[in-house]
Structure formats: structure tokens, C-alpha cells
Short mmCIF file of C-alpha atoms and ligand atoms in Angstrom, two decimals:
data_model
loop_
_atom_site.label_atom_id
_atom_site.label_comp_id
_atom_site.label_asym_id
_atom_site.label_seq_id
_atom_site.Cartn_x
_atom_site.Cartn_y
_atom_site.Cartn_z
CA UNK A 1 -41.93 53.43 -63.99
CA UNK A 2 -39.16 55.70 -62.56
CA UNK A 3 -38.48 59.47 -62.82
CA UNK A 4 -34.83 60.03 -62.60
CA UNK A 5 -34.67 63.35 -64.37
CA UNK A 6 -36.76 64.98 -61.58
CA UNK A 7 -34.67 63.51 -58.85
CA UNK A 8 -31.63 64.78 -60.81
CA UNK A 9 -32.93 68.48 -61.10
CA UNK A 10 -32.88 68.46 -57.19
CA UNK A 11 -29.40 67.37 -56.74
CA UNK A 12 -27.89 68.76 -60.13
CA UNK A 13 -25.63 71.25 -58.75
CA UNK A 14 -23.94 68.95 -56.30
CA UNK A 15 -23.67 66.06 -58.86
CA UNK A 16 -22.27 68.28 -61.58
CA UNK A 17 -19.74 69.76 -59.27
CA UNK A 18 -18.44 66.44 -57.85
CA UNK A 19 -18.37 64.99 -61.18
CA UNK A 20 -16.17 67.82 -62.64
CA UNK A 21 -14.13 67.44 -59.57
CA UNK A 22 -13.50 63.79 -60.47
CA UNK A 23 -12.71 64.93 -64.08
CA UNK A 24 -10.22 67.69 -62.88
CA UNK A 25 -8.29 65.21 -60.55
CA UNK A 26 -8.47 62.18 -62.87
CA UNK A 27 -8.81 59.67 -59.98
CA UNK A 28 -11.27 57.67 -61.95
CA UNK A 29 -10.90 54.40 -60.26
CA UNK A 30 -10.59 53.80 -56.41
CA UNK A 31 -10.28 57.65 -55.94
CA UNK A 32 -11.23 59.62 -52.92
CA UNK A 33 -14.84 59.74 -53.84
CA UNK A 34 -15.02 55.92 -53.72
CA UNK A 35 -13.41 55.75 -50.44
CA UNK A 36 -15.62 58.46 -48.84
CA UNK A 37 -18.73 56.89 -50.18
CA UNK A 38 -17.76 53.66 -48.63
CA UNK A 39 -17.18 55.22 -45.35
CA UNK A 40 -20.34 57.23 -45.47
CA UNK A 41 -22.31 53.97 -46.59
CA UNK A 42 -20.72 52.08 -43.68
CA UNK A 43 -21.98 54.87 -41.24
CA UNK A 44 -25.40 54.97 -42.76
CA UNK A 45 -25.89 51.03 -42.57
CA UNK A 46 -24.33 50.67 -39.23
CA UNK A 47 -21.95 47.90 -40.88
CA UNK A 48 -18.42 47.49 -40.27
CA UNK A 49 -17.35 47.07 -43.96
CA UNK A 50 -18.72 48.13 -47.15
CA UNK A 51 -16.81 46.84 -50.27
CA UNK A 52 -17.93 48.78 -53.41
CA UNK A 53 -17.84 46.72 -56.67
CA UNK A 54 -19.08 47.12 -60.31
CA UNK A 55 -22.75 46.07 -60.00
CA UNK A 56 -25.20 44.13 -57.84
CA UNK A 57 -24.64 40.77 -59.80
CA UNK A 58 -21.05 40.97 -59.16
CA UNK A 59 -21.63 41.60 -55.48
CA UNK A 60 -23.55 38.37 -55.22
CA UNK A 61 -20.77 36.57 -56.95
CA UNK A 62 -17.92 38.01 -55.04
CA UNK A 63 -19.79 37.29 -51.73
CA UNK A 64 -20.17 33.58 -52.86
CA UNK A 65 -16.42 33.42 -53.71
CA UNK A 66 -15.43 35.08 -50.57
CA UNK A 67 -17.44 32.56 -48.59
CA UNK A 68 -15.30 29.90 -50.42
CA UNK A 69 -18.37 27.90 -51.84
CA UNK A 70 -17.13 25.18 -53.98
CA UNK A 71 -18.66 23.58 -57.19
CA UNK A 72 -21.40 21.14 -56.06
CA UNK A 73 -22.33 23.10 -53.08
CA UNK A 74 -26.08 23.65 -52.78
CA UNK A 75 -27.40 27.22 -52.39
CA UNK A 76 -31.01 27.72 -51.55
CA UNK A 77 -32.80 30.78 -52.94
CA UNK A 78 -36.12 32.23 -53.89
CA UNK A 79 -37.85 30.89 -57.05
CA UNK A 80 -39.44 34.32 -57.37
CA UNK A 81 -36.53 36.94 -57.83
CA UNK A 82 -34.67 38.56 -60.48
CA UNK A 83 -32.58 36.06 -62.57
CA UNK A 84 -29.34 37.59 -61.31
CA UNK A 85 -29.42 35.86 -57.93
CA UNK A 86 -29.67 32.40 -59.39
CA UNK A 87 -27.37 33.23 -62.33
CA UNK A 88 -24.23 33.76 -60.14
CA UNK A 89 -24.87 30.59 -58.26
CA UNK A 90 -24.91 28.61 -61.51
CA UNK A 91 -21.92 30.49 -63.09
CA UNK A 92 -19.80 29.44 -60.01
CA UNK A 93 -20.98 25.78 -60.70
CA UNK A 94 -22.84 25.69 -57.34
CA UNK A 95 -26.06 24.15 -57.49
CA UNK A 96 -29.16 26.54 -57.09
CA UNK A 97 -31.82 25.21 -55.23
CA UNK A 98 -35.04 27.22 -55.77
CA UNK A 99 -37.78 27.18 -53.14
CA UNK A 100 -41.33 28.83 -53.01
CA UNK A 101 -42.19 32.17 -51.60
CA UNK A 102 -44.96 33.60 -49.20
CA UNK A 103 -47.99 34.89 -51.15
CA UNK A 104 -48.30 38.15 -48.90
CA UNK A 105 -44.64 39.38 -48.74
CA UNK A 106 -43.41 37.64 -51.89
CA UNK A 107 -40.21 36.57 -49.72
CA UNK A 108 -38.67 33.13 -49.38
CA UNK A 109 -40.70 30.56 -47.44
CA UNK A 110 -39.01 29.25 -44.22
CA UNK A 111 -40.52 25.95 -44.24
CA UNK A 112 -39.71 25.42 -48.03
CA UNK A 113 -36.00 26.37 -47.07
CA UNK A 114 -36.01 23.69 -44.26
CA UNK A 115 -37.47 21.19 -46.51
CA UNK A 116 -34.74 21.74 -49.28
CA UNK A 117 -31.80 21.41 -47.00
CA UNK A 118 -29.50 18.51 -47.60
CA UNK A 119 -25.90 17.54 -46.33
CA UNK A 120 -24.73 19.43 -49.42
CA UNK A 121 -26.29 22.74 -48.62
CA UNK A 122 -24.00 25.36 -47.69
CA UNK A 123 -25.71 28.79 -47.99
CA UNK A 124 -29.12 30.58 -48.14
CA UNK A 125 -29.67 33.58 -50.27
CA UNK A 126 -32.82 35.49 -49.08
CA UNK A 127 -34.01 38.25 -51.47
CA UNK A 128 -35.42 41.15 -49.85
CA UNK A 129 -37.96 41.36 -52.56
CA UNK A 130 -39.62 44.78 -53.68
CA UNK A 131 -38.10 46.70 -50.65
CA UNK A 132 -39.15 44.50 -47.75
CA UNK A 133 -36.88 42.10 -45.59
CA UNK A 134 -37.48 38.39 -45.65
CA UNK A 135 -38.05 36.62 -42.22
CA UNK A 136 -34.36 37.09 -41.03
CA UNK A 137 -34.97 35.81 -37.55
CA UNK A 138 -36.30 32.57 -38.95
CA UNK A 139 -33.61 32.54 -41.65
CA UNK A 140 -30.67 33.09 -39.14
CA UNK A 141 -32.01 30.55 -36.90
CA UNK A 142 -32.25 27.96 -39.68
CA UNK A 143 -28.76 28.81 -40.90
CA UNK A 144 -27.36 28.56 -37.40
CA UNK A 145 -28.97 25.13 -36.77
CA UNK A 146 -27.67 23.71 -39.98
CA UNK A 147 -24.39 25.68 -40.15
CA UNK A 148 -25.05 27.52 -43.37
CA UNK A 149 -24.12 31.05 -44.66
CA UNK A 150 -26.62 33.54 -45.23
CA UNK A 151 -26.04 35.97 -48.09
CA UNK A 152 -28.70 38.70 -48.31
CA UNK A 153 -29.57 39.95 -51.76
CA UNK A 154 -30.33 43.45 -50.81
CA UNK A 155 -30.56 44.95 -54.28
CA UNK A 156 -34.17 46.05 -53.70
CA UNK A 157 -34.13 47.01 -50.00
CA UNK A 158 -31.41 49.52 -49.38
CA UNK A 159 -32.44 51.61 -46.39
CA UNK A 160 -35.04 49.26 -45.15
CA UNK A 161 -35.08 48.42 -41.41
CA UNK A 162 -35.57 44.91 -40.15
CA UNK A 163 -36.92 44.62 -36.59
CA UNK A 164 -35.91 41.27 -34.87
CA UNK A 165 -38.63 39.51 -32.62
CA UNK A 166 -36.52 40.85 -29.62
CA UNK A 167 -37.19 44.46 -30.74
CA UNK A 168 -33.57 45.35 -31.89
CA UNK A 169 -33.22 46.68 -35.34
CA UNK A 170 -30.88 46.40 -38.13
CA UNK A 171 -30.44 47.69 -41.71
CA UNK A 172 -31.48 45.36 -44.46
CA UNK A 173 -28.32 43.58 -45.89
CA UNK A 174 -26.34 43.92 -42.60
CA UNK A 175 -27.71 40.87 -40.89
CA UNK A 176 -26.49 37.77 -42.75
CA UNK A 177 -22.83 36.95 -42.92
CA UNK A 178 -22.49 38.89 -46.14
CA UNK A 179 -24.96 41.33 -47.86
CA UNK A 180 -25.00 42.47 -51.58
CA UNK A 181 -26.65 45.44 -53.17
CA UNK A 182 -26.89 47.27 -56.46
CA UNK A 183 -26.72 50.84 -57.39
CA UNK A 184 -28.39 50.23 -60.76
CA UNK A 185 -30.11 53.75 -61.77
CA UNK A 186 -33.65 52.45 -61.01
CA UNK A 187 -32.77 51.01 -57.43
CA UNK A 188 -33.64 53.01 -54.38
CA UNK A 189 -30.12 54.37 -54.27
CA UNK A 190 -29.03 54.45 -57.80
CA UNK A 191 -26.18 55.84 -59.58
CA UNK A 192 -25.82 57.00 -63.27
CA UNK A 193 -24.45 53.70 -64.53
CA UNK A 194 -23.69 50.60 -62.88
CA UNK A 195 -22.56 50.05 -59.27
CA UNK A 196 -22.87 47.75 -56.41
CA UNK A 197 -21.48 46.93 -52.98
CA UNK A 198 -20.99 44.05 -50.64
CA UNK A 199 -21.51 44.51 -46.75
CA UNK A 200 -20.04 42.50 -43.86
CA UNK A 201 -19.37 42.90 -40.25
CA UNK A 202 -16.51 40.23 -40.36
CA UNK A 203 -13.15 41.87 -40.59
CA UNK A 204 -11.54 38.73 -42.24
CA UNK A 205 -14.09 38.32 -44.70
CA UNK A 206 -13.86 42.11 -45.68
CA UNK A 207 -10.21 41.66 -46.27
CA UNK A 208 -10.95 38.55 -48.45
CA UNK A 209 -13.62 40.30 -50.59
CA UNK A 210 -11.49 43.42 -51.01
CA UNK A 211 -8.80 41.19 -52.66
CA UNK A 212 -11.42 39.38 -54.89
CA UNK A 213 -12.72 42.56 -56.32
CA UNK A 214 -9.30 43.55 -57.34
CA UNK A 215 -7.79 40.40 -59.08
CA UNK A 216 -7.15 38.49 -55.99
CA UNK A 217 -4.33 41.09 -55.12
CA UNK A 218 -3.71 42.01 -51.49
CA UNK A 219 -0.24 43.12 -52.39
CA UNK A 220 0.36 44.76 -55.70
CA UNK A 221 1.14 42.01 -58.28
CA UNK A 222 0.79 39.31 -55.66
CA UNK A 223 -2.28 37.23 -56.61
CA UNK A 224 -3.21 35.08 -53.80
CA UNK A 225 -6.69 33.90 -54.89
CA UNK A 226 -8.52 33.81 -58.16
CA UNK A 227 -10.34 37.24 -58.24
CA UNK A 228 -12.28 39.43 -60.70
CA UNK A 229 -12.09 42.95 -61.83
CA UNK A 230 -15.14 44.67 -60.19
CA UNK A 231 -14.70 48.19 -59.17
CA UNK A 232 -17.14 51.16 -58.62
CA UNK A 233 -15.86 54.05 -60.46
CA UNK A 234 -15.29 57.60 -58.99
CA UNK A 235 -17.95 59.29 -61.04
CA UNK A 236 -20.61 56.74 -59.85
CA UNK A 237 -19.48 57.26 -56.29
CA UNK A 238 -19.73 60.91 -56.51
CA UNK A 239 -23.37 60.48 -57.61
CA UNK A 240 -24.00 58.21 -54.81
CA UNK A 241 -22.37 60.56 -52.37
CA UNK A 242 -24.90 63.17 -53.30
CA UNK A 243 -27.76 60.97 -52.93
CA UNK A 244 -26.98 58.95 -49.89
CA UNK A 245 -27.94 61.92 -47.51
CA UNK A 246 -31.41 61.74 -49.16
CA UNK A 247 -31.92 58.12 -49.37
CA UNK A 248 -34.09 58.26 -46.04
CA UNK A 249 -36.35 61.11 -47.77
CA UNK A 250 -36.37 59.07 -51.02
CA UNK A 251 -37.56 56.08 -49.19
CA UNK A 252 -40.18 58.16 -47.22
CA UNK A 253 -41.58 59.59 -50.62
CA UNK A 254 -41.88 55.91 -51.94
CA UNK A 255 -43.80 54.94 -48.89
CA UNK A 256 -45.98 57.99 -49.15
CA UNK A 257 -46.75 57.15 -52.87
CA UNK A 258 -47.52 53.48 -51.69
CA UNK A 259 -49.82 54.68 -49.13
CA UNK A 260 -51.86 56.81 -51.64
CA UNK A 261 -51.93 54.00 -53.98
CA UNK A 262 -53.33 51.67 -51.28
CA UNK A 263 -55.87 53.98 -49.97
CA UNK A 264 -57.39 54.26 -53.61
CA UNK A 265 -57.18 50.60 -54.30
CA UNK A 266 -57.72 48.75 -51.27
CA UNK A 267 -61.46 48.27 -51.39
CA UNK A 268 -61.55 46.63 -54.84
CA UNK A 269 -62.41 42.83 -54.34
CA UNK A 270 -59.99 41.78 -57.05
CA UNK A 271 -57.02 43.77 -55.94
CA UNK A 272 -54.71 42.75 -53.18
CA UNK A 273 -52.48 45.64 -52.04
CA UNK A 274 -49.10 45.15 -50.57
CA UNK A 275 -48.55 44.56 -47.00
CA UNK A 276 -45.80 44.74 -44.45
CA UNK A 277 -45.15 41.72 -42.27
CA UNK A 278 -42.91 41.69 -39.22
CA UNK A 279 -42.29 39.60 -36.08
CA UNK A 280 -43.17 42.39 -34.00
CA UNK A 281 -46.39 44.48 -33.93
CA UNK A 282 -46.15 47.80 -35.68
CA UNK A 283 -48.76 50.29 -36.31
CA UNK A 284 -50.18 49.91 -39.60
CA UNK A 285 -52.64 51.78 -42.01
CA UNK A 286 -54.19 49.65 -44.70
CA UNK A 287 -51.61 46.97 -44.13
CA UNK A 288 -48.57 49.11 -44.49
CA UNK A 289 -46.36 50.01 -41.50
CA UNK A 290 -46.53 53.62 -40.43
CA UNK A 291 -43.27 53.84 -38.52
CA UNK A 292 -40.44 51.34 -38.71
CA UNK A 293 -39.44 51.75 -42.42
CA UNK A 294 -39.78 47.90 -42.74
CA UNK A 295 -40.55 48.34 -46.33
CA UNK A 296 -39.02 50.86 -48.82
CA UNK A 297 -41.13 50.00 -51.86
CA UNK A 298 -38.54 49.46 -54.48
CA UNK A 299 -41.70 48.24 -56.19
CA UNK A 300 -45.44 48.71 -55.49
CA UNK A 301 -46.83 45.32 -56.45
CA UNK A 302 -50.53 44.48 -56.68
CA UNK A 303 -52.01 41.08 -57.09
CA UNK A 304 -54.96 40.96 -59.56
CA UNK A 305 -56.94 37.90 -58.42
CA UNK A 306 -59.85 37.80 -60.99
CA UNK A 307 -57.75 36.51 -63.85
CA UNK A 308 -57.58 39.89 -65.52
CA UNK A 309 -54.06 40.93 -64.88
CA UNK A 310 -52.87 40.64 -68.51
CA UNK A 311 -55.91 42.51 -69.63
CA UNK A 312 -55.36 45.28 -67.34
CA UNK A 313 -51.72 45.44 -68.34
CA UNK A 314 -52.78 45.83 -72.00
CA UNK A 315 -55.35 48.46 -70.72
CA UNK A 316 -52.71 50.34 -68.95
CA UNK A 317 -50.35 50.29 -71.80
CA UNK A 318 -53.05 51.58 -74.00
CA UNK A 319 -53.79 54.40 -71.59
CA UNK A 320 -50.01 55.29 -71.49
CA UNK A 321 -49.61 54.05 -68.00
CA UNK A 322 -46.29 52.41 -67.25
CA UNK A 323 -46.35 49.09 -65.35
CA UNK A 324 -44.23 46.13 -64.82
CA UNK A 325 -44.65 42.33 -64.42
CA UNK A 326 -42.02 41.39 -61.91
CA UNK A 327 -41.56 38.44 -62.51
CA UNK A 328 -43.61 36.80 -65.41
CA UNK A 329 -41.94 33.46 -65.32
CA UNK A 330 -40.83 31.44 -62.14
CA UNK A 331 -36.99 30.76 -62.32
CA UNK A 332 -37.60 27.01 -61.94
CA UNK A 333 -39.40 27.04 -65.37
CA UNK A 334 -36.76 29.22 -67.27
CA UNK A 335 -34.84 27.36 -69.87
CA UNK A 336 -31.48 28.22 -68.10
CA UNK A 337 -32.50 26.98 -64.78
CA UNK A 338 -34.84 24.02 -65.18
CA UNK A 339 -33.90 20.95 -63.24
CA UNK A 340 -35.45 17.49 -63.27
CA UNK A 341 -35.37 17.44 -59.47
CA UNK A 342 -38.02 20.18 -59.22
CA UNK A 343 -41.56 19.28 -58.65
CA UNK A 344 -44.32 21.68 -59.61
CA UNK A 345 -46.19 20.85 -56.53
CA UNK A 346 -43.54 22.56 -54.66
CA UNK A 347 -44.17 26.01 -56.07
CA UNK A 348 -47.83 26.69 -55.82
CA UNK A 349 -47.35 30.31 -54.72
CA UNK A 350 -44.67 31.47 -57.35
CA UNK A 351 -46.56 29.59 -60.04
CA UNK A 352 -49.89 31.69 -58.94
CA UNK A 353 -48.00 35.15 -58.48
CA UNK A 354 -46.38 34.98 -61.83
CA UNK A 355 -50.15 35.34 -63.16
CA UNK A 356 -51.34 37.89 -60.67
CA UNK A 357 -48.66 40.44 -60.04
CA UNK A 358 -48.40 43.89 -61.58
CA UNK A 359 -46.17 46.75 -60.41
CA UNK A 360 -47.27 50.46 -60.71
CA UNK A 361 -44.81 53.34 -61.24
CA UNK A 362 -42.83 53.85 -58.17
CA UNK A 363 -40.28 56.68 -57.65
CA UNK A 364 -39.49 59.61 -55.52
CA UNK A 365 -41.28 62.20 -57.83
CA UNK A 366 -44.91 60.70 -58.19
CA UNK A 367 -47.39 63.55 -57.78
CA UNK A 368 -50.97 63.15 -56.20
CA UNK A 369 -52.62 63.71 -59.79
CA UNK A 370 -50.34 61.11 -61.40
CA UNK A 371 -51.37 58.52 -58.69
CA UNK A 372 -55.02 59.54 -58.91
CA UNK A 373 -54.82 59.22 -62.81
CA UNK A 374 -53.17 55.68 -62.42
CA UNK A 375 -55.54 54.33 -59.81
CA UNK A 376 -58.59 55.80 -61.73
CA UNK A 377 -57.52 53.99 -64.92
CA UNK A 378 -56.96 50.62 -62.84
CA UNK A 379 -60.49 51.03 -61.14
CA UNK A 380 -62.37 51.96 -64.23
CA UNK A 381 -61.00 49.06 -66.10
CA UNK A 382 -61.59 46.35 -63.26
CA UNK A 383 -65.03 47.93 -62.31
C1 PLP N 1 -31.01 44.61 -59.46
C2 PLP N 1 -31.04 43.25 -58.96
C3 PLP N 1 -29.77 42.43 -59.00
C4 PLP N 1 -28.65 42.85 -59.84
O1 PLP N 1 -28.15 44.14 -59.79
P1 PLP N 1 -27.23 44.62 -61.04
O2 PLP N 1 -26.66 45.88 -60.49
O3 PLP N 1 -28.34 45.08 -62.03
O4 PLP N 1 -26.37 43.56 -61.41
C5 PLP N 1 -29.70 41.28 -58.13
N1 PLP N 1 -30.84 40.86 -57.57
C6 PLP N 1 -31.99 41.59 -57.45
C7 PLP N 1 -33.03 41.09 -56.60
C8 PLP N 1 -32.16 42.74 -58.26
O5 PLP N 1 -33.33 43.34 -57.98
#
């Protein structure tokens, strides 16, 4: 699904050198590499504060702790996402409220959010799934109307732009009150282990978050709040510093691969190729935006609408073509997150998507002949 080796070859010298510098100066935790990466990511994202941490799941949890969410508070998020999003809500004894998504973007459904709001609702967690932002104009408006926090789960969309209805742009993850991201190796900006970060434009929130990641300390050995130990180590920061200047090029390479997949697959009647959906008109070819970087294709996800998704997956496996089913089970049906308040009728889209989606290999090193091989195998099978 990903080719981390090819990407490494390209940055090998720089990465090896920065890692050996870290080894030489032994500032393994909170060293200068971490601080420099933080500043560079703040500049790249156009956000006031980046707080590095240990992984994307922690980033979400720390964001919720920083906002002061309390047990029993309801947090609305998408039913169709990676479990980390809902896991941290449950761990903090907040009440996850899962809602359906849109069938075209796979992102959280705004009407479903509004329907799920109760007096106990405190926050909305949109997940920018597969690399494209949720409808942040609408989400921020709903949040403002009901006085809710917005925590963006930006683990899959780092570098994506969001264009507001008024034409202004912001980077994914910097729009809500707090944003969270992951640097897991397979993410668009991945390190060589675990890593994550929290983003905010609010100075007070940034201060709070910096304490929480470090045992609730604002002054050494004075623990003002209950915190966690969640740090990005210097070796990972060194890798991320080598990769950050290339993130735009990486995302362009992903978009190029997506365009080629779509060009090959779009005419098949049982295949629905991914689309970009924005509140403003942008130039599109075959449903994919040409110019705004509104989708950075963490995943390239097809819908197979003739009931043959599982058979296709098996066929691809036999042909040696990697693929992924993200996600095979709606979160509301998972043992850990079942809740008698959920009503199947409220999840028609997720219940359908779990049967139809299949993701193809997506990374920065995809060659034309690989794309051709993969799409030929798919078309041969579905013929
Ligand atoms: C990867 C991911 C996370 C968690 O990130 P980790 O660094 O693996 O903890 C959270 N949410 C989504 C949507 C993800 O894809």
C-alpha cells in the first residue's frame, strides 16, 4: 500500500546525517530538532502553535483534555473513521455520539450533526477522511450556533487546503479550536516510528496543551493539572524536518497517481471514483480538483457498487496487488462502541460504504506501469 523505501532513498543522506547528529549530541527528547520542527511546521501550516506529541491518538486525547471536556460531555464524531477518534472520547469517559457521513466525500454529515446535538453536547470532531476536509464552513457555523468546540482529526489530511465559501483558504487542521495530526510512517507526513502534533491559534490553549503533554508541568516539578507523558523524540523530529520541505511535492505525487487511477477506472459502471467537493467552484478533471490541493489522497478509495467488492479484494490479493478496506465495520457496530441509543436507520451511508469501499496502493513512488497493472487487474475482473 505504501513504499517507504523509495521515499527514504531520496532523503537518505539528509536523514542519516541528522539522525547521527542527534546521536552525537544526545538530546533525545525535547532537543533542538523538535523545537525547530515545531517552528517549521507552524510556518508551513500558518498556525500560531504546534505542540508536538507522541502519536496522533494522544494528540486527539490531549486536545480534548486541553479543552476541559468532562465525563458525561457528549462529543459528536463520524461513524466512518479509524477507531482512534472514538477511542479517546471513550477513554476520557466522555460520551461518543457517532453520526453518519456523506456518500461522496466519506466525511461527516452536517444534518446528522445537527440532529445529534443535545444540551450535553460539548464538541464536534470532524475527521478529514482520506485526505479531504470535511465541510468546515458548515461545521464551524453549527459549532458557533450551539457554542461547541471543534477538534479536527487531521491525521489523514496534512497539507490539504480548505477553501471557505468566501474564498479564503486555511490548511486542514488549523480551522477548528484545536487540530490533531499523526506522523505514523504511512501518513502523508510520516516519521520512522510514532509521532503526532496538536495545532491551535489560541495562546492560552497552547500553554495548557504544552503542560498536559509533559505531566501537567508548567514549572519543573509543579504539577498544576493532570497530564500525560507524550513527547515527540528528536530522531523522529529529524526525519520530519527532512520530509516537511517535500510535503507539497509528496501530496502532488499522490494527486497525480489519483488522477491516473481515475482516468483508467472512471468509465466502468460498477466503479465510483473519488471526488473532491468544496463550497466554491474549482476546476476539476474527472471529479478531482486540479488546483486547490483540497484533497491530498492519504487514501485513494473506490466504491464498487455491483456487490463484488469482496470478490475483487480476493482477486487482487491473488494477483499480488495490495489493497485496503478502510473501514470494514461501522464504529457504531463495533463491540467496544455499541450503544443502545443508536438506531440503524441513522447510518444508511456508513452501513453501505463498509460493503463498497476498497483503497488502492497510494504513495509518492507509484510508477505508471504499476498503476496500469493495478487498474488492468481491476477492470479485467469486473469486466
Ligand atoms: C492514523 C489515525 C489516527 C491515529 O494516529 P496514530 O499516530 O496512529 O495514533 C487518528 N485518526 C485517524 C483518522 C487516523 O487515520
